[in-house]
Coordinates of N, CA and C in Angstrom, one line a residue:
Chain A
D1 N -33.0 -48.3 14.0 CA -33.6 -50.3 14.1 C -34.7 -50.4 13.4
T2 N -35.2 -49.8 12.5 CA -36.2 -50.6 12.8 C -37.1 -51.9 11.8
E3 N -35.8 -52.5 12.5 CA -36.2 -54.3 11.7 C -37.1 -55.0 12.6
V4 N -37.9 -55.7 11.3 CA -38.7 -56.9 11.8 C -38.4 -58.1 10.6
T5 N -37.5 -59.6 11.0 CA -36.9 -60.4 10.6 C -37.5 -61.8 10.3
Q6 N -38.3 -62.3 9.3 CA -38.7 -63.5 9.6 C -37.8 -64.5 8.7
T7 N -37.5 -65.3 8.9 CA -36.9 -66.7 8.4 C -38.6 -68.2 8.7
P8 N -38.6 -68.9 7.7 CA -37.6 -68.5 6.2 C -38.5 -67.7 5.5
K9 N -37.9 -67.7 4.2 CA -38.8 -66.6 3.4 C -39.8 -67.1 2.5
H10 N -39.5 -68.2 2.5 CA -41.1 -69.0 1.3 C -40.6 -70.9 2.3
L11 N -41.5 -71.2 2.5 CA -42.0 -72.6 3.1 C -42.6 -73.4 2.5
V12 N -42.2 -74.7 1.9 CA -43.4 -75.5 1.2 C -43.2 -76.9 2.0
M13 N -44.8 -77.5 2.5 CA -44.7 -78.1 3.7 C -46.2 -79.7 3.0
G14 N -46.5 -80.7 3.2 CA -47.2 -80.7 2.8 C -48.2 -81.2 4.0
M15 N -48.9 -81.7 4.1 CA -49.8 -81.3 5.0 C -50.0 -82.4 6.5
T16 N -48.8 -83.5 6.3 CA -48.3 -84.0 7.6 C -47.1 -83.6 8.1
N17 N -46.7 -82.5 7.6 CA -45.2 -82.2 8.1 C -45.5 -80.7 9.5
K18 N -44.5 -81.2 9.6 CA -44.3 -79.9 10.8 C -43.5 -79.1 10.5
K19 N -43.6 -78.1 11.3 CA -43.0 -76.6 10.8 C -43.2 -75.4 11.4
S20 N -41.9 -74.8 11.8 CA -42.1 -73.7 12.4 C -41.8 -72.4 11.1
L21 N -42.2 -71.0 11.8 CA -41.6 -70.1 11.8 C -41.1 -69.5 12.4
K22 N -40.4 -67.9 11.6 CA -39.4 -67.5 13.1 C -39.4 -65.9 13.0
C23 N -39.6 -65.0 14.2 CA -40.0 -64.3 14.1 C -39.2 -62.9 14.7
E24 N -38.1 -62.5 14.6 CA -37.2 -61.8 14.8 C -37.1 -60.1 15.7
Q25 N -37.3 -59.6 16.4 CA -36.8 -57.8 16.9 C -36.3 -57.3 17.6
H26 N -36.0 -56.4 17.5 CA -34.3 -55.8 18.0 C -34.7 -54.4 18.8
M27 N -36.1 -54.0 18.7 CA -36.5 -52.3 19.3 C -36.9 -52.1 20.3
G28 N -37.1 -53.5 21.1 CA -37.6 -53.8 22.8 C -39.2 -53.2 23.0
H29 N -39.8 -54.0 22.1 CA -41.0 -53.9 21.7 C -41.7 -55.2 22.5
R30 N -42.7 -54.5 22.8 CA -43.0 -56.1 24.2 C -44.4 -56.3 23.5
A31 N -44.6 -56.2 22.0 CA -46.3 -56.4 22.1 C -45.8 -56.8 20.5
M32 N -46.1 -58.3 19.8 CA -45.6 -58.9 19.2 C -46.6 -59.6 18.5
Y33 N -47.5 -59.8 17.2 CA -48.2 -60.5 16.1 C -48.3 -61.3 15.3
W34 N -49.3 -62.2 14.8 CA -49.3 -63.3 14.0 C -50.3 -62.7 13.5
Y35 N -50.0 -62.1 11.5 CA -50.9 -62.0 10.3 C -51.1 -63.2 9.8
K36 N -52.0 -63.4 8.5 CA -52.2 -64.1 7.8 C -52.5 -63.1 6.6
Q37 N -52.4 -63.2 5.7 CA -52.8 -62.8 4.8 C -52.6 -63.1 3.0
K38 N -53.7 -63.5 2.1 CA -54.4 -64.3 1.2 C -53.8 -62.9 -0.2
A39 N -53.9 -63.2 -1.0 CA -53.6 -62.8 -2.6 C -54.7 -61.9 -2.2
K40 N -54.8 -60.4 -2.3 CA -55.1 -59.2 -2.7 C -56.1 -59.4 -1.7
K41 N -55.6 -59.2 -0.6 CA -57.0 -59.3 0.9 C -56.1 -58.4 1.5
P42 N -56.5 -57.7 2.3 CA -55.5 -57.0 4.2 C -55.4 -58.3 5.1
P43 N -54.5 -57.9 5.5 CA -54.0 -58.9 6.7 C -55.2 -59.3 7.7
E44 N -55.0 -60.1 7.8 CA -56.1 -60.3 9.3 C -55.2 -61.0 9.9
L45 N -55.2 -60.3 10.6 CA -54.7 -61.4 12.4 C -54.7 -62.5 13.0
M46 N -53.9 -63.1 13.4 CA -53.9 -64.5 13.5 C -54.2 -64.5 15.6
F47 N -53.0 -63.9 16.0 CA -52.6 -63.4 17.2 C -52.0 -62.6 17.5
V48 N -51.9 -62.4 19.3 CA -50.8 -60.8 19.7 C -50.7 -61.7 21.3
Y49 N -49.3 -60.9 20.9 CA -48.6 -61.5 22.2 C -48.1 -60.1 22.6
S50 N -48.6 -60.5 24.2 CA -48.1 -58.5 25.2 C -46.9 -59.3 26.5
Y51 N -46.1 -58.8 26.6 CA -45.4 -59.1 27.5 C -44.4 -60.3 27.2
E52 N -44.8 -61.2 26.4 CA -44.6 -62.3 26.4 C -45.2 -63.4 26.8
K53 N -47.2 -62.7 27.1 CA -48.3 -63.4 27.4 C -49.0 -63.5 26.1
L54 N -49.5 -65.0 25.5 CA -51.1 -64.5 25.0 C -51.6 -63.7 25.4
S55 N -52.4 -62.4 24.2 CA -53.0 -61.8 24.8 C -54.6 -62.1 23.5
I56 N -54.8 -62.3 22.2 CA -55.2 -62.6 21.9 C -55.6 -64.0 20.6
N57 N -56.1 -64.3 20.4 CA -56.4 -65.3 19.6 C -57.3 -64.9 18.9
E58 N -57.0 -65.0 18.2 CA -58.3 -64.5 16.6 C -58.8 -65.8 16.3
S59 N -59.7 -67.0 17.5 CA -60.2 -68.0 16.8 C -59.5 -69.1 15.3
V60 N -57.5 -69.1 16.2 CA -57.0 -69.8 14.6 C -57.5 -71.7 15.4
P61 N -57.4 -71.7 14.4 CA -57.7 -73.5 14.2 C -55.8 -74.0 15.2
S62 N -55.9 -74.9 15.8 CA -54.8 -75.2 16.3 C -54.3 -75.8 15.6
R63 N -54.1 -76.0 14.6 CA -53.3 -76.7 14.0 C -51.9 -75.4 14.0
F64 N -52.1 -74.3 14.5 CA -51.4 -73.4 14.3 C -51.3 -72.5 16.0
S65 N -49.6 -73.3 16.1 CA -49.8 -73.2 17.5 C -49.0 -71.9 17.6
P66 N -49.0 -71.0 18.3 CA -48.1 -70.1 18.6 C -46.8 -69.9 19.8
E67 N -46.0 -69.2 19.4 CA -45.0 -69.1 20.6 C -44.6 -68.1 21.0
C68 N -44.1 -67.5 22.5 CA -43.2 -66.3 22.7 C -41.8 -66.7 23.9
P69 N -40.8 -67.4 23.2 CA -39.8 -67.4 23.8 C -39.1 -67.0 24.9
N70 N -39.3 -65.5 24.6 CA -38.5 -64.3 25.0 C -39.6 -63.3 24.3
S71 N -38.5 -62.2 24.9 CA -39.4 -60.8 24.3 C -38.9 -59.8 22.7
S72 N -37.6 -61.0 22.3 CA -37.4 -60.3 20.6 C -38.3 -61.5 20.3
L73 N -38.4 -63.0 19.9 CA -38.2 -64.1 19.5 C -39.6 -64.2 19.0
L74 N -40.2 -64.7 18.1 CA -41.6 -65.1 18.3 C -42.0 -66.2 17.4
N75 N -42.1 -68.1 17.6 CA -42.7 -68.5 16.7 C -44.1 -68.9 16.1
L76 N -44.1 -69.5 15.1 CA -45.9 -70.0 14.9 C -45.3 -71.9 14.2
H77 N -45.9 -72.1 15.0 CA -45.5 -73.5 14.2 C -46.6 -74.1 14.5
L78 N -46.2 -74.9 13.3 CA -47.7 -75.3 12.1 C -47.7 -77.2 12.8
H79 N -48.9 -77.3 11.9 CA -49.0 -78.9 11.2 C -50.5 -79.0 11.4
A80 N -50.2 -80.3 10.8 CA -51.1 -80.7 9.8 C -51.5 -79.7 9.5
L81 N -50.9 -78.8 8.4 CA -52.1 -78.0 7.8 C -52.7 -78.2 6.9
Q82 N -53.7 -76.9 6.3 CA -54.6 -77.3 4.8 C -54.1 -76.1 3.5
P83 N -54.2 -77.3 1.8 CA -53.6 -76.2 1.2 C -54.0 -75.0 1.7
E84 N -55.8 -74.9 1.8 CA -55.9 -73.5 1.9 C -55.3 -72.6 3.0
D85 N -54.4 -72.9 4.0 CA -53.9 -72.6 5.2 C -52.8 -71.7 3.8
S86 N -52.3 -71.7 3.0 CA -51.7 -71.7 1.6 C -51.2 -69.4 1.9
A87 N -50.6 -69.2 2.2 CA -50.3 -68.0 1.9 C -48.7 -67.2 2.7
L88 N -49.1 -65.6 2.4 CA -47.8 -65.8 3.2 C -48.5 -64.3 4.8
Y89 N -47.4 -65.3 5.8 CA -47.8 -64.6 7.6 C -46.7 -63.7 7.6
L90 N -47.3 -63.1 8.1 CA -47.0 -61.5 8.9 C -46.4 -61.7 10.1
C91 N -45.4 -61.3 10.6 CA -45.1 -61.3 11.9 C -45.2 -59.0 11.5
A92 N -45.3 -59.1 13.2 CA -45.6 -58.0 13.6 C -44.6 -57.0 15.0
S93 N -44.1 -55.5 15.5 CA -43.7 -55.3 16.5 C -44.4 -54.6 16.9
S94 N -44.7 -53.8 18.2 CA -45.3 -52.8 18.0 C -44.6 -52.2 19.6
Q95 N -44.7 -51.2 19.9 CA -43.6 -50.8 21.4 C -44.4 -51.4 22.7
V96 N -45.8 -51.3 22.7 CA -46.4 -52.2 23.3 C -48.1 -51.7 22.9
V97 N -49.1 -53.4 23.3 CA -50.5 -53.6 22.3 C -50.9 -51.9 22.3
Q98 N -50.4 -51.5 23.7 CA -51.8 -50.1 23.5 C -51.7 -48.9 22.3
R99 N -49.9 -49.2 21.7 CA -48.6 -48.1 20.5 C -49.1 -48.9 19.8
L100 N -50.0 -48.9 19.2 CA -50.4 -49.9 17.4 C -49.6 -48.6 16.4
D101 N -49.6 -47.2 17.1 CA -49.3 -46.8 15.7 C -47.9 -46.7 15.6
T102 N -47.6 -47.8 16.4 CA -46.0 -47.9 16.2 C -45.6 -49.8 15.4
Q103 N -46.7 -49.4 15.2 CA -46.6 -51.6 14.2 C -45.4 -52.0 13.3
Y104 N -44.6 -52.1 13.5 CA -43.5 -52.6 11.8 C -44.2 -53.9 11.6
F105 N -44.1 -54.3 10.3 CA -44.3 -55.5 10.2 C -43.3 -55.8 9.2
G106 N -42.8 -58.0 9.3 CA -41.7 -58.4 9.2 C -41.8 -58.4 7.4
P107 N -40.8 -59.0 6.9 CA -41.1 -58.8 5.6 C -42.0 -60.4 4.6
G108 N -42.7 -60.9 5.9 CA -43.1 -62.0 6.1 C -43.0 -63.5 5.1
T109 N -43.9 -64.1 5.5 CA -43.2 -65.9 5.1 C -44.1 -66.3 4.0
R110 N -43.8 -66.8 2.6 CA -44.8 -67.1 2.1 C -44.3 -68.4 2.4
L111 N -45.7 -69.5 1.7 CA -46.4 -70.7 2.4 C -47.1 -71.4 1.5
T112 N -46.4 -72.6 1.4 CA -47.4 -72.8 0.3 C -47.4 -74.3 1.0
V113 N -48.2 -75.1 1.2 CA -49.0 -76.2 1.4 C -49.7 -77.2 0.5
L114 N -48.6 -78.1 0.4 CA -49.4 -79.3 -1.4 C -50.9 -80.4 -0.3
Chain B
D1 N -69.0 -57.7 9.0 CA -69.6 -56.3 8.8 C -67.9 -55.4 8.7
Q2 N -67.6 -54.5 6.9 CA -66.1 -54.0 7.2 C -65.9 -52.8 8.0
Q3 N -65.5 -52.5 8.6 CA -65.2 -51.1 9.6 C -64.3 -50.1 8.9
V4 N -63.7 -50.7 7.8 CA -62.8 -49.6 7.3 C -62.9 -50.6 5.8
K5 N -63.0 -49.0 4.8 CA -63.4 -49.8 3.1 C -62.1 -48.7 2.9
Q6 N -62.0 -49.3 1.6 CA -61.5 -48.5 0.8 C -61.6 -49.0 -0.7
N7 N -63.1 -48.3 -0.9 CA -63.8 -48.4 -2.4 C -63.2 -48.7 -4.0
S8 N -61.5 -48.6 -4.1 CA -61.0 -47.9 -5.1 C -59.8 -49.9 -5.1
P9 N -60.4 -50.5 -5.8 CA -59.4 -51.1 -5.8 C -57.8 -51.4 -6.7
S10 N -58.3 -49.9 -7.2 CA -57.0 -49.9 -8.2 C -57.0 -48.2 -8.6
L11 N -55.5 -47.7 -9.1 CA -55.6 -46.6 -9.2 C -54.4 -45.7 -10.4
S12 N -54.6 -45.5 -11.1 CA -53.8 -44.8 -12.0 C -52.9 -43.8 -12.3
V13 N -52.1 -42.8 -12.1 CA -51.9 -41.6 -11.7 C -50.0 -41.3 -13.0
Q14 N -50.5 -40.6 -13.0 CA -48.8 -40.0 -14.0 C -48.0 -39.5 -13.1
E15 N -46.9 -39.5 -13.8 CA -45.8 -39.5 -12.9 C -45.9 -37.5 -12.6
G16 N -45.4 -37.1 -11.1 CA -45.4 -36.1 -10.5 C -46.7 -35.0 -10.4
R17 N -47.5 -36.3 -11.0 CA -49.2 -35.9 -10.2 C -49.2 -35.6 -9.6
I18 N -50.5 -35.9 -8.7 CA -51.0 -35.8 -7.2 C -51.6 -36.6 -7.1
S19 N -51.3 -38.3 -6.5 CA -52.3 -39.4 -5.7 C -53.1 -38.9 -5.2
I20 N -54.4 -39.6 -4.6 CA -54.9 -39.1 -3.8 C -55.6 -41.0 -3.7
L21 N -56.1 -41.4 -2.7 CA -55.6 -43.0 -2.6 C -56.9 -42.5 -0.8
N22 N -58.4 -43.0 -1.1 CA -59.7 -42.7 -0.2 C -60.1 -43.9 1.0
C23 N -60.1 -43.8 2.0 CA -60.6 -44.7 2.5 C -61.9 -44.1 4.0
D24 N -62.5 -45.0 3.8 CA -64.1 -44.6 4.8 C -64.0 -45.5 5.9
Y25 N -64.7 -45.5 6.7 CA -64.6 -45.9 8.3 C -66.6 -46.0 8.4
T26 N -66.5 -46.5 9.4 CA -67.5 -46.8 10.2 C -67.9 -46.6 11.8
N27 N -66.5 -47.4 12.3 CA -67.0 -46.6 13.5 C -66.0 -45.7 14.3
S28 N -67.1 -44.5 15.0 CA -66.3 -43.4 14.3 C -65.9 -43.1 16.5
M29 N -65.1 -44.5 17.1 CA -64.4 -44.4 18.0 C -62.9 -44.4 17.7
F30 N -62.6 -44.6 16.8 CA -61.2 -45.0 16.4 C -59.9 -44.1 16.4
D31 N -59.6 -44.2 17.3 CA -58.5 -43.1 17.2 C -57.5 -42.7 17.0
Y32 N -56.6 -43.6 16.0 CA -55.9 -43.3 15.3 C -55.9 -44.2 13.7
F33 N -55.1 -43.7 12.7 CA -55.7 -44.4 11.4 C -54.0 -44.4 11.5
L34 N -53.6 -45.5 10.0 CA -52.8 -45.3 9.4 C -52.8 -46.0 8.0
W35 N -51.1 -45.2 8.0 CA -51.4 -46.2 5.7 C -49.7 -46.9 6.0
Y36 N -50.4 -47.8 5.6 CA -48.8 -48.5 4.7 C -49.0 -49.0 3.4
K37 N -47.6 -49.1 3.3 CA -47.7 -49.0 2.0 C -47.2 -50.7 1.8
K38 N -47.7 -51.4 0.8 CA -46.7 -52.9 0.1 C -46.5 -53.5 -1.6
Y39 N -45.4 -53.7 -1.6 CA -44.7 -54.1 -2.6 C -44.9 -55.6 -3.0
P40 N -45.4 -55.9 -3.9 CA -45.5 -57.7 -3.7 C -44.0 -58.4 -3.5
A41 N -44.7 -59.1 -2.3 CA -43.7 -60.1 -1.8 C -43.5 -59.7 -0.1
E42 N -43.9 -58.8 0.0 CA -42.8 -58.0 1.3 C -44.3 -57.8 1.8
G43 N -43.0 -57.4 3.0 CA -44.4 -57.2 4.0 C -44.4 -55.4 3.9
P44 N -46.2 -55.6 4.7 CA -46.4 -53.3 4.5 C -45.7 -53.3 5.6
T45 N -45.8 -51.8 5.2 CA -44.0 -51.0 5.6 C -44.9 -49.6 5.7
F46 N -45.1 -49.4 7.2 CA -45.2 -48.0 8.2 C -45.2 -46.7 7.0
L47 N -45.9 -45.8 6.9 CA -45.7 -44.6 5.5 C -46.1 -43.3 6.5
I48 N -47.0 -43.2 7.4 CA -47.8 -41.9 8.2 C -48.5 -42.6 8.7
S49 N -49.4 -41.8 9.9 CA -50.5 -42.0 10.6 C -51.1 -40.5 11.1
I50 N -52.3 -40.8 11.3 CA -52.8 -39.2 12.1 C -53.4 -40.0 13.5
S51 N -54.2 -38.8 14.1 CA -54.3 -39.4 15.7 C -56.0 -38.3 15.1
S52 N -56.8 -39.0 16.2 CA -58.1 -38.6 15.8 C -58.1 -37.4 16.3
I53 N -57.2 -36.3 17.0 CA -57.0 -35.1 17.2 C -56.9 -34.2 16.0
K54 N -57.0 -34.7 15.4 CA -55.4 -34.2 13.9 C -56.4 -34.3 13.3
D55 N -57.1 -32.9 12.3 CA -57.2 -33.3 10.8 C -56.3 -33.3 9.6
K56 N -55.0 -33.7 10.3 CA -53.8 -33.9 9.0 C -52.5 -33.7 9.6
N57 N -51.7 -34.5 8.9 CA -50.5 -34.9 9.0 C -49.8 -35.0 7.7
E58 N -48.6 -34.7 7.9 CA -47.3 -34.4 7.0 C -46.5 -34.7 7.3
D59 N -46.0 -35.9 6.3 CA -44.8 -36.4 6.4 C -43.7 -36.0 5.0
G60 N -42.8 -35.1 4.3 CA -42.6 -35.2 2.9 C -43.9 -34.8 1.6
R61 N -43.5 -36.0 1.1 CA -44.6 -35.8 0.1 C -45.4 -36.8 0.0
F62 N -46.0 -36.8 1.6 CA -47.0 -37.6 2.1 C -47.5 -37.2 3.0
T63 N -49.5 -36.7 2.5 CA -50.1 -35.7 3.5 C -50.8 -36.7 3.7
V64 N -51.3 -36.8 4.9 CA -52.9 -37.5 5.3 C -53.9 -36.9 5.9
F65 N -55.3 -37.0 6.0 CA -56.0 -36.1 5.9 C -57.1 -36.4 6.5
L66 N -57.9 -36.2 7.7 CA -59.1 -36.7 7.9 C -60.2 -36.2 8.9
N67 N -61.4 -36.3 8.0 CA -62.8 -35.5 8.2 C -63.6 -35.9 9.0
K68 N -63.7 -36.0 10.2 CA -64.2 -36.9 11.0 C -64.9 -36.8 11.1
S69 N -66.0 -36.2 10.5 CA -67.3 -36.0 10.6 C -68.4 -36.4 10.0
A70 N -67.3 -37.0 8.4 CA -67.5 -37.9 7.1 C -66.4 -39.0 6.9
K71 N -66.4 -38.9 8.6 CA -65.4 -40.8 8.7 C -64.6 -41.1 7.5
H72 N -63.8 -40.1 7.3 CA -63.0 -40.2 5.4 C -62.3 -39.5 6.4
L73 N -60.9 -40.8 5.5 CA -59.7 -39.9 5.3 C -58.9 -40.2 3.9
S74 N -57.7 -39.5 3.7 CA -56.8 -39.7 2.2 C -55.8 -39.6 2.8
L75 N -54.9 -40.0 1.9 CA -53.4 -40.0 1.4 C -53.1 -39.5 -0.1
H76 N -52.1 -38.4 0.8 CA -52.2 -37.4 -0.9 C -50.6 -37.9 -0.6
I77 N -50.5 -38.2 -2.5 CA -48.8 -37.8 -2.1 C -48.2 -37.5 -3.4
V78 N -47.8 -36.1 -3.1 CA -47.4 -35.5 -4.2 C -46.2 -34.6 -4.3
P79 N -45.3 -35.0 -5.0 CA -45.5 -35.4 -6.8 C -45.2 -37.0 -6.7
S80 N -46.0 -37.6 -7.3 CA -46.4 -38.8 -7.6 C -44.8 -39.6 -8.5
Q81 N -44.2 -40.5 -7.6 CA -42.7 -40.9 -8.6 C -43.5 -42.6 -8.5
P82 N -42.5 -43.3 -9.7 CA -43.0 -44.5 -10.3 C -42.6 -45.2 -8.7
G83 N -41.8 -45.3 -8.1 CA -41.3 -45.8 -7.1 C -42.3 -46.1 -5.9
D84 N -43.6 -45.0 -5.8 CA -45.0 -45.7 -4.9 C -45.9 -46.2 -5.6
S85 N -45.6 -46.7 -7.2 CA -46.6 -47.9 -7.7 C -46.6 -49.7 -6.1
A86 N -47.6 -49.3 -6.0 CA -47.6 -50.5 -4.9 C -49.8 -50.7 -4.3
V87 N -49.5 -51.8 -3.4 CA -50.7 -51.8 -2.6 C -50.4 -51.4 -2.0
Y88 N -51.7 -49.9 -1.6 CA -51.6 -48.9 -0.3 C -53.0 -49.6 0.7
F89 N -52.2 -49.9 2.0 CA -53.9 -50.4 3.0 C -54.3 -49.1 4.0
C90 N -55.0 -48.9 4.3 CA -55.5 -47.8 5.2 C -55.7 -48.6 7.0
A91 N -55.6 -48.9 7.5 CA -56.0 -49.0 9.1 C -56.0 -47.9 9.9
A92 N -56.9 -49.1 10.9 CA -57.4 -47.7 11.9 C -57.8 -48.7 12.9
G93 N -57.6 -47.6 14.9 CA -56.7 -48.0 15.8 C -57.6 -47.4 17.2
L94 N -58.4 -48.8 17.4 CA -58.9 -47.9 18.8 C -58.3 -48.5 20.2
Q95 N -58.0 -47.4 21.2 CA -57.5 -47.5 22.5 C -57.7 -48.5 22.7
G96 N -56.9 -50.2 23.2 CA -57.2 -51.3 24.2 C -57.8 -52.6 24.1
A97 N -58.0 -51.8 22.5 CA -58.7 -52.7 21.1 C -57.5 -53.7 20.9
Q98 N -56.4 -53.6 21.1 CA -55.0 -54.0 20.4 C -54.8 -54.9 19.2
K99 N -55.9 -54.7 18.2 CA -55.5 -54.6 17.0 C -56.3 -53.8 16.1
L100 N -55.3 -53.3 14.6 CA -55.9 -52.1 13.6 C -56.8 -53.5 13.0
V101 N -57.8 -52.4 12.4 CA -58.7 -53.2 11.5 C -58.2 -52.5 10.2
F102 N -58.1 -54.0 8.7 CA -57.7 -53.2 7.5 C -58.9 -52.5 7.0
G103 N -58.4 -51.4 5.7 CA -59.0 -52.1 4.4 C -58.4 -52.3 3.4
Q104 N -59.6 -53.0 2.4 CA -58.9 -54.0 1.7 C -57.9 -53.8 0.7
G105 N -57.1 -52.5 1.0 CA -56.2 -52.2 -0.2 C -56.1 -51.4 -1.3
T106 N -55.6 -50.3 -2.1 CA -55.6 -49.8 -3.4 C -54.3 -49.8 -4.1
R107 N -54.3 -50.4 -5.1 CA -53.4 -50.6 -6.3 C -53.0 -49.4 -7.2
L108 N -52.0 -49.1 -6.6 CA -51.7 -47.5 -7.1 C -51.0 -47.6 -8.4
T109 N -50.9 -47.4 -9.4 CA -49.7 -47.2 -10.4 C -49.3 -46.3 -10.7
I110 N -48.2 -46.1 -11.2 CA -47.8 -44.7 -11.5 C -47.3 -44.4 -13.1
N111 N -47.8 -44.1 -13.7 CA -47.4 -44.0 -15.4 C -46.1 -42.9 -15.4
P112 N -45.5 -43.1 -16.3 CA -43.8 -42.3 -16.3 C -43.8 -41.6 -17.6

């Protein structure tokens, strides 16, 4: 099983809303990632978790708050977003951060901020 | 500074022919390289990878070639099929860096 699941598939929110994106994997991977992808652009790394601890924050604004409750789950809490934050948010996992050649992506959550 | 470049935004190939997608990089320290395929509204799907100690890796219809001296890699798909129509991203990784660097992507269209 090489599946990374993400919910919801689509999300529309206002600038004052609070919402969360969820990511799950059951491959026993100990590294998990959040990426943001705008149309016709490559994925941009946002956060890396290694063994449930935040390892990399790519200078992401604080209106994005990641959380890794356990080794299978990764959340991204959203608050006071801007319209320019509308994008496809991708979750990925790999065996460990040193094995990026095993990185698998989920299908993404399409976020629209009104 | 874009460390991984895919200079062709799009490529059109006849079904049954060979598709060749190219990728250049600037950092000679990259240890491994990956190709991902992406359909619209879906996440990237891992396709094939190659370590910097090899110059070729083959998996079915897909072959990746690495030319370290030229800092260039290519993905060959043969024969090309309509289902191969997608955006292809190359990515490069560095041991210990904990992240991949992606190219801009090439949109491949296979014509029947």
